[in-house]
Tab-separated table of C-alpha atoms in Angstrom:
chain	number	residue	atom	x	y	z
A	1	MET	CA	88.011	62.656	160.839
A	2	GLY	CA	91.682	61.980	161.615
A	3	LEU	CA	90.681	59.052	163.859
A	4	LEU	CA	88.512	57.524	161.126
A	5	THR	CA	91.336	57.862	158.622
A	6	LEU	CA	93.737	56.195	161.058
A	7	LEU	CA	91.243	53.397	161.725
A	8	PHE	CA	90.705	52.871	157.989
A	9	CYS	CA	94.476	52.711	157.414
A	10	LEU	CA	94.891	50.196	160.245
A	11	VAL	CA	92.132	47.954	158.847
A	12	LEU	CA	93.590	48.223	155.350
A	13	SER	CA	97.064	47.426	156.653
A	14	TRP	CA	95.730	44.424	158.594
A	15	LYS	CA	93.964	43.175	155.465
A	16	PHE	CA	97.116	43.703	153.426
A	17	ILE	CA	99.318	41.819	155.904
A	18	LYS	CA	96.767	39.002	156.239
A	19	THR	CA	96.620	38.560	152.479
A	20	PHE	CA	100.383	38.907	152.262
A	21	ARG	CA	100.971	36.096	154.756
A	22	GLN	CA	98.093	33.892	153.723
A	23	LYS	CA	98.933	30.493	152.291
A	24	ASN	CA	96.378	29.224	149.829
A	25	LYS	CA	95.712	25.611	150.765
A	26	LYS	CA	94.923	24.788	147.157
A	27	GLY	CA	97.835	26.570	145.564
A	28	PRO	CA	100.766	28.940	145.944
A	29	THR	CA	100.767	32.023	148.126
A	30	ASN	CA	98.453	34.720	146.800
A	31	TRP	CA	100.299	38.043	147.193
A	32	PRO	CA	98.572	41.439	146.998
A	33	ILE	CA	98.369	43.008	143.542
A	34	ILE	CA	100.640	40.471	141.786
A	35	GLY	CA	98.643	37.426	142.916
A	36	ALA	CA	100.388	34.036	142.866
A	37	GLY	CA	102.155	34.613	139.577
A	38	LEU	CA	105.475	35.393	141.273
A	39	GLU	CA	105.919	31.831	142.486
A	40	GLN	CA	104.834	30.489	139.109
A	41	TRP	CA	107.498	32.568	137.390
A	42	ALA	CA	110.143	31.576	139.959
A	43	ASN	CA	109.460	27.915	139.206
A	44	PHE	CA	109.173	28.238	135.434
A	45	ASP	CA	112.187	25.987	134.767
A	46	ARG	CA	110.530	23.221	136.839
A	47	MET	CA	106.938	24.115	136.038
A	48	HIS	CA	105.683	20.549	135.586
A	49	ASP	CA	107.126	19.196	138.826
A	50	TRP	CA	106.052	22.355	140.671
A	51	LEU	CA	102.462	21.664	139.602
A	52	VAL	CA	102.784	18.008	140.652
A	53	GLU	CA	103.542	19.131	144.210
A	54	TYR	CA	100.381	21.246	144.445
A	55	LEU	CA	98.065	18.924	142.508
A	56	ALA	CA	99.076	16.058	144.799
A	57	GLN	CA	97.551	18.101	147.655
A	58	SER	CA	94.435	19.081	145.725
A	59	PRO	CA	93.161	18.023	142.271
A	60	THR	CA	92.439	21.686	141.439
A	61	VAL	CA	94.961	24.497	141.905
A	62	VAL	CA	94.089	28.171	141.418
A	63	VAL	CA	96.896	30.600	140.552
A	64	PRO	CA	95.731	34.245	140.442
A	65	ALA	CA	98.035	36.502	138.422
A	66	MET	CA	98.044	40.219	137.628
A	67	SER	CA	96.218	39.932	134.311
A	68	THR	CA	94.168	36.734	134.704
A	69	THR	CA	93.604	33.637	136.827
A	70	TYR	CA	95.041	30.238	135.913
A	71	THR	CA	93.228	27.140	137.143
A	72	TYR	CA	95.061	23.804	136.852
A	73	ILE	CA	93.100	20.549	137.017
A	74	ALA	CA	94.149	16.897	137.362
A	75	HIS	CA	91.000	14.969	138.306
A	76	PRO	CA	89.306	13.045	135.452
A	77	THR	CA	85.840	14.341	136.366
A	78	ASN	CA	86.933	17.960	135.982
A	79	VAL	CA	88.866	17.158	132.802
A	80	GLU	CA	85.813	15.501	131.270
A	81	HIS	CA	83.757	18.587	132.105
A	82	VAL	CA	86.219	20.812	130.187
A	83	LEU	CA	86.911	18.491	127.260
A	84	LYS	CA	83.436	17.051	126.761
A	85	THR	CA	80.508	18.082	128.971
A	86	ASN	CA	80.902	21.841	128.475
A	87	PHE	CA	83.423	21.731	125.640
A	88	ASP	CA	82.178	24.822	123.777
A	89	ASN	CA	82.884	26.999	126.822
A	90	TYR	CA	86.602	26.207	126.692
A	91	PRO	CA	88.115	27.208	123.340
A	92	LYS	CA	91.790	27.795	122.692
A	93	GLY	CA	90.797	31.431	122.568
A	94	GLU	CA	91.966	34.578	120.820
A	95	VAL	CA	95.107	34.973	122.926
A	96	TYR	CA	96.385	31.506	122.057
A	97	HIS	CA	95.454	31.999	118.399
A	98	SER	CA	97.281	35.342	118.196
A	99	TYR	CA	100.468	33.870	119.695
A	100	MET	CA	100.554	30.815	117.417
A	101	GLU	CA	99.020	32.167	114.196
A	102	VAL	CA	102.342	33.036	112.571
A	103	LEU	CA	103.291	29.334	112.572
A	104	LEU	CA	100.045	27.361	112.836
A	105	GLY	CA	97.840	29.776	110.882
A	106	ASP	CA	94.264	28.505	110.846
A	107	GLY	CA	95.254	24.853	111.135
A	108	ILE	CA	93.451	22.360	113.357
A	109	PHE	CA	95.570	23.097	116.457
A	110	ASN	CA	94.937	26.830	116.357
A	111	VAL	CA	91.216	27.200	115.641
A	112	ASP	CA	87.934	26.684	117.449
A	113	GLY	CA	84.298	26.102	116.642
A	114	GLU	CA	83.077	25.097	113.211
A	115	LEU	CA	86.444	25.491	111.511
A	116	TRP	CA	87.974	23.068	114.036
A	117	ARG	CA	85.101	20.580	113.657
A	118	LYS	CA	85.339	20.600	109.871
A	119	GLN	CA	89.109	20.008	109.871
A	120	ARG	CA	88.839	17.319	112.524
A	121	LYS	CA	86.113	15.485	110.597
A	122	THR	CA	88.091	15.616	107.364
A	123	ALA	CA	91.357	14.581	109.024
A	124	SER	CA	89.688	11.696	110.887
A	125	PHE	CA	88.235	10.401	107.642
A	126	GLU	CA	91.529	10.722	105.754
A	127	PHE	CA	93.639	9.069	108.465
A	128	ALA	CA	91.204	6.180	108.629
A	129	SER	CA	91.722	5.448	104.932
A	130	LYS	CA	93.653	2.279	104.121
A	131	ASN	CA	95.865	4.008	101.547
A	132	LEU	CA	97.174	6.626	103.986
A	133	ARG	CA	97.464	4.058	106.778
A	134	ASP	CA	99.530	1.711	104.613
A	135	PHE	CA	101.621	4.622	103.301
A	136	ASN	CA	102.337	5.691	106.898
A	137	THR	CA	103.423	2.162	107.803
A	138	ILE	CA	105.857	1.923	104.880
A	139	VAL	CA	107.338	5.387	105.439
A	140	PHE	CA	107.970	4.973	109.168
A	141	ARG	CA	109.358	1.465	108.624
A	142	ASP	CA	111.813	2.715	105.989
A	143	TYR	CA	113.047	5.609	108.108
A	144	SER	CA	113.303	3.374	111.173
A	145	LEU	CA	115.676	1.182	109.151
A	146	LYS	CA	117.728	4.272	108.269
A	147	LEU	CA	117.990	5.055	111.972
A	148	PHE	CA	118.823	1.433	112.770
A	149	ASN	CA	121.698	1.503	110.279
A	150	ILE	CA	123.187	4.580	111.972
A	151	LEU	CA	122.837	3.034	115.437
A	152	ASN	CA	124.156	-0.316	114.219
A	153	HIS	CA	127.420	1.213	112.969
A	154	ALA	CA	127.751	3.432	116.049
A	155	SER	CA	127.371	0.364	118.252
A	156	PHE	CA	130.119	-1.588	116.476
A	157	LYS	CA	132.417	1.442	116.645
A	158	ASN	CA	131.496	2.032	120.310
A	159	GLU	CA	130.479	5.620	119.508
A	160	GLN	CA	128.231	7.883	121.549
A	161	VAL	CA	125.078	9.163	119.848
A	162	ASP	CA	122.535	11.863	120.644
A	163	MET	CA	119.318	9.847	120.575
A	164	GLN	CA	117.032	12.863	120.765
A	165	ASP	CA	118.717	14.498	117.770
A	166	LEU	CA	118.544	11.265	115.760
A	167	LEU	CA	114.899	10.671	116.630
A	168	MET	CA	113.996	14.274	115.795
A	169	ARG	CA	115.636	13.769	112.402
A	170	MET	CA	113.853	10.471	111.832
A	171	THR	CA	110.422	11.822	112.706
A	172	LEU	CA	110.915	15.048	110.702
A	173	ASP	CA	111.973	13.083	107.616
A	174	SER	CA	109.085	10.650	108.129
A	175	ILE	CA	106.369	13.212	108.720
A	176	CYS	CA	107.569	15.390	105.802
A	177	LYS	CA	107.315	12.330	103.572
A	178	VAL	CA	103.836	11.541	104.904
A	179	GLY	CA	102.773	15.190	104.973
A	180	PHE	CA	104.368	16.651	101.824
A	181	GLY	CA	105.435	13.554	99.916
A	182	VAL	CA	109.039	14.854	99.796
A	183	GLU	CA	112.422	13.651	101.051
A	184	ILE	CA	114.350	16.210	103.102
A	185	GLY	CA	117.211	13.887	104.070
A	186	THR	CA	118.161	14.997	107.592
A	187	LEU	CA	118.709	11.336	108.551
A	188	ASP	CA	121.234	10.659	105.805
A	189	PRO	CA	124.391	8.949	107.148
A	190	ASN	CA	126.379	12.207	107.346
A	191	LEU	CA	123.482	13.865	109.298
A	192	PRO	CA	123.369	17.057	107.178
A	193	GLU	CA	121.868	20.299	108.392
A	194	ASN	CA	118.657	21.377	106.676
A	195	SER	CA	117.419	24.967	106.456
A	196	PHE	CA	113.748	23.963	106.722
A	197	ALA	CA	114.451	21.815	109.796
A	198	GLN	CA	116.456	24.599	111.453
A	199	ALA	CA	113.799	27.228	110.702
A	200	PHE	CA	111.063	24.894	111.887
A	201	ASP	CA	112.826	24.275	115.212
A	202	ALA	CA	113.545	27.974	115.773
A	203	ALA	CA	109.956	29.015	115.016
A	204	ASN	CA	108.563	26.310	117.284
A	205	VAL	CA	110.642	27.512	120.237
A	206	ILE	CA	110.042	31.234	119.751
A	207	VAL	CA	106.240	31.097	119.390
A	208	THR	CA	106.137	29.015	122.578
A	209	LEU	CA	108.252	31.582	124.426
A	210	ARG	CA	105.693	34.249	123.542
A	211	PHE	CA	103.543	32.868	126.360
A	212	ILE	CA	106.095	34.024	128.951
A	213	ASP	CA	107.662	36.995	127.149
A	214	PRO	CA	105.695	40.180	127.947
A	215	LEU	CA	107.804	42.148	125.423
A	216	TRP	CA	107.240	39.972	122.361
A	217	LYS	CA	104.800	42.385	120.697
A	218	ILE	CA	107.291	45.245	121.042
A	219	LYS	CA	110.042	43.028	119.589
A	220	LYS	CA	107.711	42.098	116.740
A	221	PHE	CA	106.853	45.735	116.028
A	222	LEU	CA	110.532	46.722	116.021
A	223	ASN	CA	111.569	43.451	114.317
A	224	ILE	CA	114.357	42.806	116.816
A	225	GLY	CA	115.630	39.914	118.933
A	226	SER	CA	113.721	36.648	118.926
A	227	GLU	CA	110.900	38.097	116.818
A	228	ALA	CA	113.349	39.023	114.053
A	229	ILE	CA	114.625	35.421	114.074
A	230	LEU	CA	111.019	34.181	114.019
A	231	ASP	CA	110.197	36.388	111.034
A	232	GLN	CA	113.143	34.993	109.079
A	233	SER	CA	112.335	31.417	110.129
A	234	ILE	CA	108.711	31.701	109.006
A	235	LYS	CA	109.871	33.066	105.650
A	236	GLN	CA	112.077	29.991	105.158
A	237	ILE	CA	109.268	27.653	106.228
A	238	ASP	CA	106.779	29.337	103.898
A	239	ASP	CA	109.192	29.396	100.954
A	240	PHE	CA	109.706	25.634	101.294
A	241	THR	CA	106.054	24.817	101.963
A	242	TYR	CA	104.541	26.907	99.156
A	243	SER	CA	107.105	25.650	96.643
A	244	VAL	CA	106.178	22.048	97.525
A	245	ILE	CA	102.449	22.870	97.233
A	246	ARG	CA	102.889	24.448	93.782
A	247	LYS	CA	105.067	21.578	92.586
A	248	ARG	CA	102.669	18.903	93.852
A	249	LYS	CA	99.652	20.654	92.299
A	250	ALA	CA	101.432	20.771	88.946
A	251	GLU	CA	102.384	17.085	89.202
A	252	ILE	CA	98.794	16.071	89.991
A	253	GLU	CA	97.443	18.115	87.076
A	254	THR	CA	99.864	16.604	84.561
A	255	ASN	CA	100.048	13.036	85.847
A	256	GLU	CA	96.924	11.321	87.129
A	257	LYS	CA	98.933	8.205	88.072
A	258	ILE	CA	101.149	10.043	90.577
A	259	ASN	CA	101.212	8.677	94.136
A	260	LYS	CA	98.579	10.677	96.048
A	261	HIS	CA	98.889	8.983	99.430
A	262	ASP	CA	100.587	11.884	101.274
A	263	ILE	CA	98.435	14.323	103.276
A	264	LEU	CA	99.109	17.290	100.973
A	265	SER	CA	98.016	15.413	97.856
A	266	ARG	CA	94.872	14.151	99.530
A	267	PHE	CA	93.861	17.651	100.618
A	268	ILE	CA	94.684	19.036	97.151
A	269	GLU	CA	92.227	16.475	95.778
A	270	LEU	CA	89.621	17.559	98.343
A	271	GLY	CA	90.230	21.171	97.296
A	272	LYS	CA	88.899	20.442	93.822
A	273	ASP	CA	85.446	20.689	95.387
A	274	PRO	CA	84.648	24.459	95.396
A	275	GLU	CA	82.678	24.069	98.634
A	276	ASN	CA	85.893	23.198	100.520
A	277	ASN	CA	87.396	26.626	99.723
A	278	MET	CA	90.940	25.173	99.853
A	279	THR	CA	93.545	27.884	99.119
A	280	ASP	CA	97.331	27.430	99.124
A	281	LYS	CA	97.316	29.133	102.540
A	282	SER	CA	94.789	26.560	103.810
A	283	LEU	CA	96.968	23.728	102.511
A	284	ARG	CA	100.038	25.268	104.132
A	285	ASP	CA	98.303	25.534	107.514
A	286	ILE	CA	96.853	22.015	107.388
A	287	VAL	CA	100.106	20.272	106.514
A	288	LEU	CA	102.303	22.279	108.905
A	289	ASN	CA	99.932	21.491	111.764
A	290	PHE	CA	100.336	17.778	111.069
A	291	VAL	CA	104.120	18.129	110.809
A	292	ILE	CA	104.151	19.737	114.256
A	293	ALA	CA	101.799	17.095	115.616
A	294	GLY	CA	103.791	14.168	114.276
A	295	ARG	CA	107.381	15.269	114.681
A	296	ASP	CA	108.278	16.466	118.202
A	297	THR	CA	105.615	14.409	119.956
A	298	THR	CA	106.756	11.124	118.419
A	299	ALA	CA	110.458	11.841	118.887
A	300	THR	CA	110.219	12.851	122.546
A	301	THR	CA	107.990	9.871	123.349
A	302	LEU	CA	110.473	7.502	121.718
A	303	CYS	CA	113.329	9.158	123.645
A	304	TRP	CA	111.611	8.592	126.973
A	305	ALA	CA	110.520	5.071	125.984
A	306	ILE	CA	114.095	4.075	125.152
A	307	TYR	CA	115.338	5.601	128.393
A	308	MET	CA	112.722	3.770	130.456
A	309	ILE	CA	113.472	0.465	128.708
A	310	MET	CA	117.207	0.892	129.343
A	311	THR	CA	116.665	1.640	133.029
A	312	HIS	CA	114.192	-1.241	133.586
A	313	GLU	CA	115.942	-4.458	132.607
A	314	HIS	CA	112.905	-6.696	133.181
A	315	VAL	CA	110.899	-4.522	130.756
A	316	ALA	CA	113.626	-4.841	128.117
A	317	GLU	CA	113.635	-8.633	128.513
A	318	LYS	CA	109.843	-8.962	128.198
A	319	LEU	CA	109.762	-6.627	125.217
A	320	TYR	CA	112.550	-8.553	123.453
A	321	ALA	CA	110.715	-11.836	124.056
A	322	GLU	CA	107.504	-10.420	122.537
A	323	LEU	CA	109.301	-9.101	119.445
A	324	LYS	CA	111.210	-12.353	119.030
A	325	SER	CA	107.992	-14.347	119.247
A	326	LEU	CA	106.278	-12.141	116.648
A	327	GLU	CA	109.243	-12.495	114.293
A	328	GLN	CA	109.014	-16.286	114.473
A	329	VAL	CA	105.238	-16.324	113.986
A	330	ARG	CA	105.387	-13.973	111.002
A	331	ALA	CA	108.268	-15.924	109.413
A	332	LYS	CA	106.204	-19.079	109.705
A	333	GLU	CA	103.139	-17.355	108.230
A	334	GLU	CA	105.201	-16.081	105.275
A	335	ASN	CA	107.022	-19.414	104.985
A	336	VAL	CA	110.486	-17.788	105.066
A	337	SER	CA	113.703	-18.760	106.847
A	338	LEU	CA	115.207	-16.128	109.105
A	339	HIS	CA	118.639	-14.878	108.060
A	340	GLN	CA	121.451	-15.953	110.350
A	341	TYR	CA	123.557	-13.116	111.695
A	342	ASP	CA	126.885	-12.671	113.446
A	343	THR	CA	126.944	-10.191	116.319
A	344	GLU	CA	130.453	-9.241	115.205
A	345	ASP	CA	129.319	-8.474	111.651
A	346	PRO	CA	127.248	-5.252	111.310
A	347	GLU	CA	126.194	-6.073	107.756
A	348	SER	CA	124.617	-9.399	108.731
A	349	VAL	CA	122.834	-7.713	111.657
A	350	TYR	CA	121.461	-5.053	109.298
A	351	LEU	CA	120.219	-7.683	106.830
A	352	ARG	CA	118.361	-9.442	109.651
A	353	ALA	CA	116.830	-6.104	110.691
A	354	ILE	CA	115.629	-5.508	107.124
A	355	GLN	CA	114.004	-8.937	107.127
A	356	PHE	CA	112.363	-8.272	110.502
A	357	ALA	CA	111.015	-4.940	109.262
A	358	GLY	CA	109.621	-6.651	106.185
A	359	LEU	CA	107.678	-9.063	108.374
A	360	LEU	CA	105.991	-6.182	110.181
A	361	ASN	CA	102.737	-4.740	108.884
A	362	TYR	CA	99.926	-2.649	110.325
A	363	ASP	CA	97.953	-5.677	111.531
A	364	SER	CA	100.921	-7.444	113.132
A	365	LEU	CA	101.771	-4.322	115.127
A	366	GLY	CA	98.348	-4.607	116.742
A	367	LYS	CA	99.421	-7.913	118.298
A	368	LEU	CA	102.363	-6.365	120.163
A	369	TYR	CA	100.435	-5.812	123.382
A	370	TYR	CA	103.455	-5.401	125.625
A	371	LEU	CA	105.079	-2.891	123.258
A	372	HIS	CA	101.776	-0.978	123.265
A	373	ALA	CA	101.800	-1.067	127.068
A	374	VAL	CA	105.417	0.169	127.251
A	375	ILE	CA	104.730	3.159	124.996
A	376	THR	CA	101.443	3.973	126.749
A	377	GLU	CA	103.090	3.801	130.171
A	378	THR	CA	105.802	6.121	128.862
A	379	LEU	CA	103.132	8.580	127.722
A	380	ARG	CA	101.400	8.352	131.096
A	381	LEU	CA	104.527	9.581	132.896
A	382	TYR	CA	106.090	11.657	130.123
A	383	PRO	CA	103.281	12.983	127.902
A	384	ALA	CA	104.470	14.785	124.785
A	385	VAL	CA	102.135	17.689	125.658
A	386	PRO	CA	102.510	18.006	129.454
A	387	GLN	CA	99.783	20.645	129.880
A	388	ASP	CA	97.042	22.041	127.668
A	389	PRO	CA	95.493	25.465	128.390
A	390	LYS	CA	91.952	26.511	127.458
A	391	GLY	CA	90.214	29.843	127.533
A	392	ILE	CA	86.982	30.372	129.504
A	393	LEU	CA	84.111	32.022	127.613
A	394	GLU	CA	81.517	32.216	130.389
A	395	ASP	CA	81.503	31.788	134.168
A	396	ASP	CA	81.277	28.120	135.094
A	397	VAL	CA	81.587	25.737	138.024
A	398	LEU	CA	83.666	22.554	137.856
A	399	PRO	CA	82.207	19.311	139.246
A	400	ASP	CA	84.398	19.705	142.371
A	401	GLY	CA	82.802	23.101	143.062
A	402	THR	CA	85.652	25.308	141.821
A	403	LYS	CA	84.304	28.532	140.291
A	404	LEU	CA	85.769	29.640	136.977
A	405	LYS	CA	85.519	33.227	135.797
A	406	ALA	CA	85.102	34.208	132.148
A	407	GLY	CA	88.341	35.482	130.657
A	408	GLY	CA	90.528	33.237	132.786
A	409	MET	CA	92.412	30.115	131.742
A	410	VAL	CA	91.851	26.491	132.757
A	411	THR	CA	94.610	23.979	132.088
A	412	TYR	CA	94.474	20.226	132.407
A	413	VAL	CA	97.879	18.749	133.186
A	414	PRO	CA	98.647	15.270	131.757
A	415	TYR	CA	102.127	15.276	133.325
A	416	SER	CA	100.673	15.707	136.801
A	417	MET	CA	97.670	13.457	136.164
A	418	GLY	CA	99.957	10.504	135.462
A	419	ARG	CA	101.639	10.951	138.842
A	420	MET	CA	98.554	11.333	141.016
A	421	GLU	CA	97.746	8.485	143.412
A	422	TYR	CA	94.065	9.466	143.298
A	423	ASN	CA	94.205	8.630	139.567
A	424	TRP	CA	96.535	5.625	139.402
A	425	GLY	CA	96.963	4.216	142.895
A	426	SER	CA	99.931	4.010	145.250
A	427	ASP	CA	102.402	3.071	142.480
A	428	ALA	CA	101.451	6.056	140.310
A	429	THR	CA	105.053	7.266	139.953
A	430	SER	CA	106.399	3.808	139.070
A	431	PHE	CA	107.019	2.720	135.480
A	432	ASN	CA	104.852	-0.379	135.221
A	433	PRO	CA	103.650	-1.387	131.724
A	434	ASP	CA	101.753	-4.328	133.199
A	435	ARG	CA	99.116	-1.933	134.564
A	436	TRP	CA	97.814	-1.742	130.973
A	437	LEU	CA	97.458	-5.502	130.488
A	438	LYS	CA	94.648	-7.841	131.459
A	439	ASP	CA	95.315	-11.524	130.791
A	440	GLY	CA	98.151	-10.400	128.530
A	441	VAL	CA	95.924	-8.202	126.351
A	442	PHE	CA	96.205	-4.396	126.253
A	443	GLN	CA	93.373	-2.503	127.973
A	444	ASN	CA	93.048	1.259	127.532
A	445	ALA	CA	91.910	3.748	130.181
A	446	SER	CA	89.373	6.569	130.072
A	447	PRO	CA	90.588	9.421	127.806
A	448	PHE	CA	89.826	11.800	130.685
A	449	LYS	CA	92.191	9.878	132.966
A	450	PHE	CA	94.863	9.102	130.383
A	451	THR	CA	94.918	12.379	128.466
A	452	ALA	CA	98.208	12.126	126.564
A	453	PHE	CA	96.408	12.162	123.215
A	454	GLN	CA	94.378	15.278	124.065
């Protein structure tokens, strides 16, 4: 009996040591009990580049952890399987919903199934409408001019500026105007602080940190630490949002001629149909989801685009030439003379910028193929959402043969996908807008290869 026990212990020890030393060819080292999560945690501050290193070796990387298994994918065939072929098997899931519900509620980015389909169908229809499209164009043009004025004066005074802060302000002001139909003024010349903007930023960060904070539920129960800040931030967000909803409803009821082009007003109108079951809470969730979608994503993309343009002189020159050409064509079409400006006179430069902005419209933007290529190439390398996790309802097998277990998570990784040679060729890591052009005209790629728009 003692010999059998000894033999069993030796075999168990050998198995333990083998597992302990084993290197998973398709991912990080899988340690006993804790799985591969230790390395994932150790590389959290460089998570995206850490995944690039493994996904360059294999288009599918499996990371077993103590509570679940994470599978990361970067090959278009596998991505298409998750996002299209077997879409219903890969919802956001209850875990994701529970983490984000306090901010996103039951908005489009936090629901699955029929509720998601209904919101997506409605939103697609609304955003395709000419009124909302034209309203968007005017709003973003106006706030771009506000930003230009700030940069123009900073340039003449040789001042440093924080581009990310300015772009975050511009996109928040713009999307609140489009979403709520209100001015919040964070991009005013004195760059004032705004309680809604501050609460919005704090809530956004804290709900994201829930994914790596194992103690968040305890903090929430005790109302301490980050969860106490989140609770206060959500209160401020809700106070602002519900007050705007009540005010806009009252305005619509008393004045039929009021501008109803913003998202909130359009959904209030849809809510008049009893079948839509549109409560104030529903309106709050819908609009806040679009604020989140349109604010950070646009600002960070513009930040990276500006950085890439500044560090690639030939791109800046080609982009300037395209914009200059469009300005001349549009001036000729409108039969107007372009204002002369003095590079030493900020006011004359601003007046020329106003005229240029006035020549732009939705249709003319569609002719800026190189600008489209520059922004798309920026999104390829620096996607606003670098990875997107999905739950797994039932056991499944990916096209490459990888087995997925129900209850696990599968994540496609746009940040890594844009850097993979098996997706984009030997120059995958190079910033090359011309890859998107054929005979000077923009050509898109498969949405399962270029996944920046989810």
